Short mmCIF file of C-alpha atoms in Angstrom, two decimals:
data_model
loop_
_atom_site.label_atom_id
_atom_site.label_comp_id
_atom_site.label_asym_id
_atom_site.label_seq_id
_atom_site.Cartn_x
_atom_site.Cartn_y
_atom_site.Cartn_z
CA SER K 1284 110.87 248.65 26.51
CA LYS K 1285 113.84 251.02 26.63
CA ASP K 1286 112.38 253.65 24.29
CA HIS K 1287 110.58 255.48 27.06
CA PHE K 1288 110.61 256.09 30.81
CA GLU K 1289 107.86 256.58 33.36
CA ILE K 1290 107.41 259.10 36.14
CA ALA K 1291 104.83 259.16 38.92
CA VAL K 1292 103.66 262.55 40.18
CA ARG K 1293 101.52 263.11 43.24
CA LYS K 1294 99.04 265.97 42.86
CA ALA K 1295 100.04 268.26 45.73
CA GLY K 1296 100.46 271.86 44.52
CA LYS K 1297 100.34 274.23 41.55
CA VAL K 1298 103.03 272.56 39.44
CA THR K 1299 101.89 268.99 40.04
CA SER K 1300 98.26 270.00 39.48
CA ALA K 1301 99.26 271.50 36.14
CA LEU K 1302 100.96 268.23 35.19
CA HIS K 1303 97.84 266.28 36.09
CA ALA K 1304 95.80 268.58 33.84
CA LEU K 1305 97.88 267.72 30.75
CA ASP K 1306 96.51 265.48 28.01
CA VAL K 1307 98.21 262.85 25.89
CA GLY K 1308 100.42 264.57 23.34
CA HIS K 1309 101.41 267.57 25.44
CA ALA K 1310 105.14 268.27 25.61
CA VAL K 1311 106.93 268.18 28.96
CA GLY K 1312 110.54 269.25 29.53
CA VAL K 1313 112.70 266.97 31.66
CA ARG K 1314 116.10 267.99 33.04
CA GLY K 1315 118.40 265.42 34.59
CA PRO K 1316 119.60 263.16 35.98
CA LEU K 1317 120.66 265.35 38.89
CA GLY K 1318 122.37 264.53 42.17
CA LYS K 1319 123.36 261.04 43.29
CA GLY K 1320 121.08 258.04 43.01
CA PHE K 1321 121.31 254.41 44.02
CA PRO K 1322 124.39 252.41 42.94
CA SER K 1323 124.40 250.93 39.45
CA PHE K 1324 122.21 247.89 38.92
CA GLU K 1325 125.33 245.89 38.10
CA ASP K 1326 126.73 246.68 41.57
CA LEU K 1327 123.41 246.00 43.29
CA ALA K 1328 123.12 242.67 41.49
CA LYS K 1329 126.11 241.33 43.42
CA LYS K 1330 124.03 241.16 46.61
CA ASP K 1331 120.51 240.32 47.73
CA ILE K 1332 118.36 243.46 47.88
CA LEU K 1333 115.77 244.64 50.39
CA LEU K 1334 113.58 247.51 49.17
CA VAL K 1335 111.68 249.41 51.86
CA GLY K 1336 109.06 251.85 50.60
CA GLY K 1337 106.84 253.84 52.93
CA GLY K 1338 103.87 255.68 51.42
CA ILE K 1339 104.75 257.29 48.11
CA GLY K 1340 108.38 256.33 48.79
CA ILE K 1341 107.54 253.12 46.93
CA ILE K 1342 107.81 255.19 43.73
CA THR K 1343 111.54 255.70 44.26
CA VAL K 1344 112.41 252.04 44.86
CA ARG K 1345 109.97 250.78 42.23
CA SER K 1346 112.49 251.27 39.43
CA VAL K 1347 114.86 248.83 41.15
CA ALA K 1348 112.06 246.29 41.63
CA GLU K 1349 111.01 246.64 38.00
CA TYR K 1350 114.52 246.22 36.64
CA PHE K 1351 115.41 243.10 38.56
CA SER K 1352 111.98 241.59 37.91
CA ASP K 1353 112.43 242.11 34.18
CA GLU K 1354 115.97 240.67 34.28
CA ARG K 1355 115.21 237.44 36.13
CA THR K 1356 117.36 235.33 33.82
CA LYS K 1357 120.36 237.67 34.01
CA TYR K 1358 120.75 237.89 37.79
CA THR K 1359 120.27 235.42 40.63
CA ASN K 1360 120.14 237.76 43.63
CA LYS K 1361 117.01 237.71 45.76
CA LEU K 1362 114.70 240.73 45.85
CA THR K 1363 112.57 241.42 48.92
CA VAL K 1364 110.09 244.31 48.97
CA PHE K 1365 108.60 245.81 52.14
CA TYR K 1366 105.81 248.28 51.42
CA GLY K 1367 103.78 250.21 53.97
CA ALA K 1368 100.76 252.41 53.23
CA ARG K 1369 98.10 254.19 55.26
CA SER K 1370 95.21 252.15 53.87
CA PRO K 1371 94.37 249.71 51.06
CA ALA K 1372 93.15 252.67 48.99
CA ASP K 1373 96.61 254.23 49.18
CA LEU K 1374 98.47 251.22 47.74
CA LEU K 1375 100.21 251.94 44.44
CA PHE K 1376 101.29 249.67 41.54
CA GLU K 1377 99.15 246.75 42.74
CA ASP K 1378 99.43 245.05 39.35
CA SER K 1379 103.22 244.74 39.85
CA TYR K 1380 103.38 242.84 43.16
CA GLU K 1381 103.10 239.39 41.59
CA LYS K 1382 105.90 240.13 39.14
CA TRP K 1383 108.18 241.51 41.88
CA GLY K 1384 107.45 238.47 44.01
CA LYS K 1385 108.90 236.14 41.39
CA ARG K 1386 112.33 237.48 42.36
CA GLY K 1387 111.76 236.81 46.05
CA GLU K 1388 109.04 238.21 48.29
CA VAL K 1389 106.68 241.18 48.52
CA LEU K 1390 105.35 241.96 51.99
CA ILE K 1391 102.78 244.69 52.50
CA THR K 1392 101.31 246.34 55.58
CA ILE K 1393 98.80 249.09 56.25
CA ASP K 1394 98.72 251.38 59.25
CA LYS K 1395 95.26 250.62 60.65
CA GLU K 1396 92.65 247.86 60.55
CA ASP K 1397 90.41 248.02 57.48
CA PRO K 1398 87.50 245.72 56.59
CA ALA K 1399 88.79 245.52 53.02
CA TRP K 1400 92.27 244.37 54.10
CA LYS K 1401 93.18 240.81 55.08
CA GLY K 1402 96.96 241.29 55.23
CA ASN K 1403 99.39 242.61 57.82
CA VAL K 1404 98.45 245.64 59.89
CA GLY K 1405 101.06 247.75 61.66
CA LEU K 1406 104.22 249.72 61.08
CA ILE K 1407 106.49 248.67 58.25
CA THR K 1408 109.03 247.41 60.80
CA THR K 1409 106.61 244.58 61.71
CA LEU K 1410 107.40 243.01 58.33
CA PHE K 1411 110.88 242.08 59.59
CA ASP K 1412 109.16 239.48 61.77
CA LYS K 1413 107.45 237.90 58.75
CA THR K 1414 110.49 236.76 56.77
CA LYS K 1415 114.27 236.33 56.80
CA VAL K 1416 116.35 239.12 55.28
CA ASN K 1417 119.95 238.58 54.20
CA PRO K 1418 122.11 241.01 56.26
CA ALA K 1419 124.95 240.64 53.75
CA GLY K 1420 122.84 242.39 51.12
CA TYR K 1421 121.79 245.94 50.33
CA ALA K 1422 118.84 247.78 51.88
CA LEU K 1423 117.34 250.64 49.86
CA LEU K 1424 114.97 252.91 51.78
CA CYS K 1425 112.57 255.66 50.78
CA GLY K 1426 109.64 256.95 52.80
CA PRO K 1427 108.61 259.45 55.46
CA PRO K 1428 111.51 260.66 57.66
CA ILE K 1429 110.05 259.06 60.80
CA MET K 1430 110.34 255.65 59.12
CA TYR K 1431 114.12 255.76 58.70
CA LYS K 1432 115.12 255.73 62.35
CA PHE K 1433 113.19 252.57 63.16
CA VAL K 1434 113.97 250.71 59.93
CA VAL K 1435 117.68 251.46 60.26
CA GLN K 1436 117.56 250.21 63.86
CA LYS K 1437 116.11 246.90 62.63
CA LEU K 1438 118.71 246.64 59.87
CA LYS K 1439 121.58 247.24 62.28
CA GLU K 1440 120.18 244.61 64.66
CA LEU K 1441 120.25 242.15 61.76
CA GLY K 1442 123.86 243.02 60.95
CA PHE K 1443 123.63 245.18 57.82
CA LYS K 1444 126.78 247.18 57.03
CA ASP K 1445 126.44 250.97 57.29
CA ASP K 1446 127.53 251.49 53.69
CA HIS K 1447 125.01 248.92 52.44
CA ILE K 1448 122.06 250.84 53.90
CA LEU K 1449 121.05 253.38 51.23
CA ILE K 1450 118.57 256.09 52.16
CA ALA K 1451 116.78 258.50 49.82
CA LEU K 1452 116.21 261.67 51.83
CA GLU K 1453 113.20 263.89 51.32
CA ARG K 1454 113.81 267.62 51.63
CA ASN K 1455 112.34 270.76 50.05
CA MET K 1456 114.43 271.22 46.90
CA ASN K 1457 113.85 274.38 44.88
CA CYS K 1458 116.85 275.11 42.68
CA VAL K 1459 118.33 271.56 42.59
CA LEU K 1460 121.72 273.17 41.99
CA GLY K 1461 122.88 273.76 45.56
CA LEU K 1462 122.31 277.51 45.31
CA CYS K 1463 119.17 278.20 47.35
CA GLN K 1464 120.48 276.09 50.27
CA LYS K 1465 116.97 275.06 51.33
CA CYS K 1466 117.79 271.35 51.31
CA GLY K 1467 120.88 271.58 53.49
CA VAL K 1468 121.71 268.63 55.73
CA GLY K 1469 124.80 269.41 57.79
CA ASP K 1470 127.44 270.38 55.25
CA LYS K 1471 125.62 268.50 52.46
CA TYR K 1472 122.86 269.45 50.05
CA VAL K 1473 120.27 266.82 49.27
CA CYS K 1474 119.93 268.05 45.70
CA ILE K 1475 123.56 267.65 44.68
CA ASP K 1476 125.14 265.35 47.30
CA GLY K 1477 122.05 263.14 47.42
CA PRO K 1478 119.21 262.48 47.50
CA VAL K 1479 120.64 259.01 48.16
CA PHE K 1480 123.07 258.73 51.05
CA THR K 1481 124.53 255.74 52.86
CA TYR K 1482 123.85 255.35 56.55
CA GLU K 1483 127.64 255.59 56.93
CA GLU K 1484 127.37 259.20 55.71
CA LEU K 1485 124.19 260.18 57.51
CA LYS K 1486 125.10 258.91 60.97
CA LYS K 1487 127.84 261.57 61.03
CA ILE K 1488 125.35 264.37 60.33
CA PRO K 1489 123.22 265.38 63.35
CA GLY K 1490 119.56 265.83 62.47
CA SER K 1491 119.79 264.13 59.09
CA LEU K 1492 117.47 261.30 60.14
#
């Protein structure tokens, strides 16, 4: 349905705790969209897509997975999802994996052995050994900063173009207007120049990854 949108909020501090305390029917103000997101779905649809979500980073790439899963008859590009979490208990959106997989593949890994888990165990980069990924496509990444370096290394080894590797950076953003300067990355601000950057942009900025 296009008459609503969804957000996922992790309970982590005062503001997010207040949001979790709200009941159905409460009003919430939303301002946006702000900054620069992923390319349009029409542009992404021209290539196969690899989504890499680490931890709660799956929330950011989920919208892309949902869109292309809902539009299976409109587009023919393949969708591959790599998702890594700390444990089975930390996995999000489990009821969506089957639907996403109808567009291609969904591969999941957890960090450590768990009696309740029969799937892959190890870093998210181990999923590259489990399937073939089209290097002529797009790779959309969101996760903990330490993940980017190793995932990008794998993508470059496969032959992905720098401007087809799209990375959603995580930084402390307060004003989201480029005024407080707390989310500075080189001469860029994550809040207004990002949060999505190409690897082509980020490799020129020391310390960005």
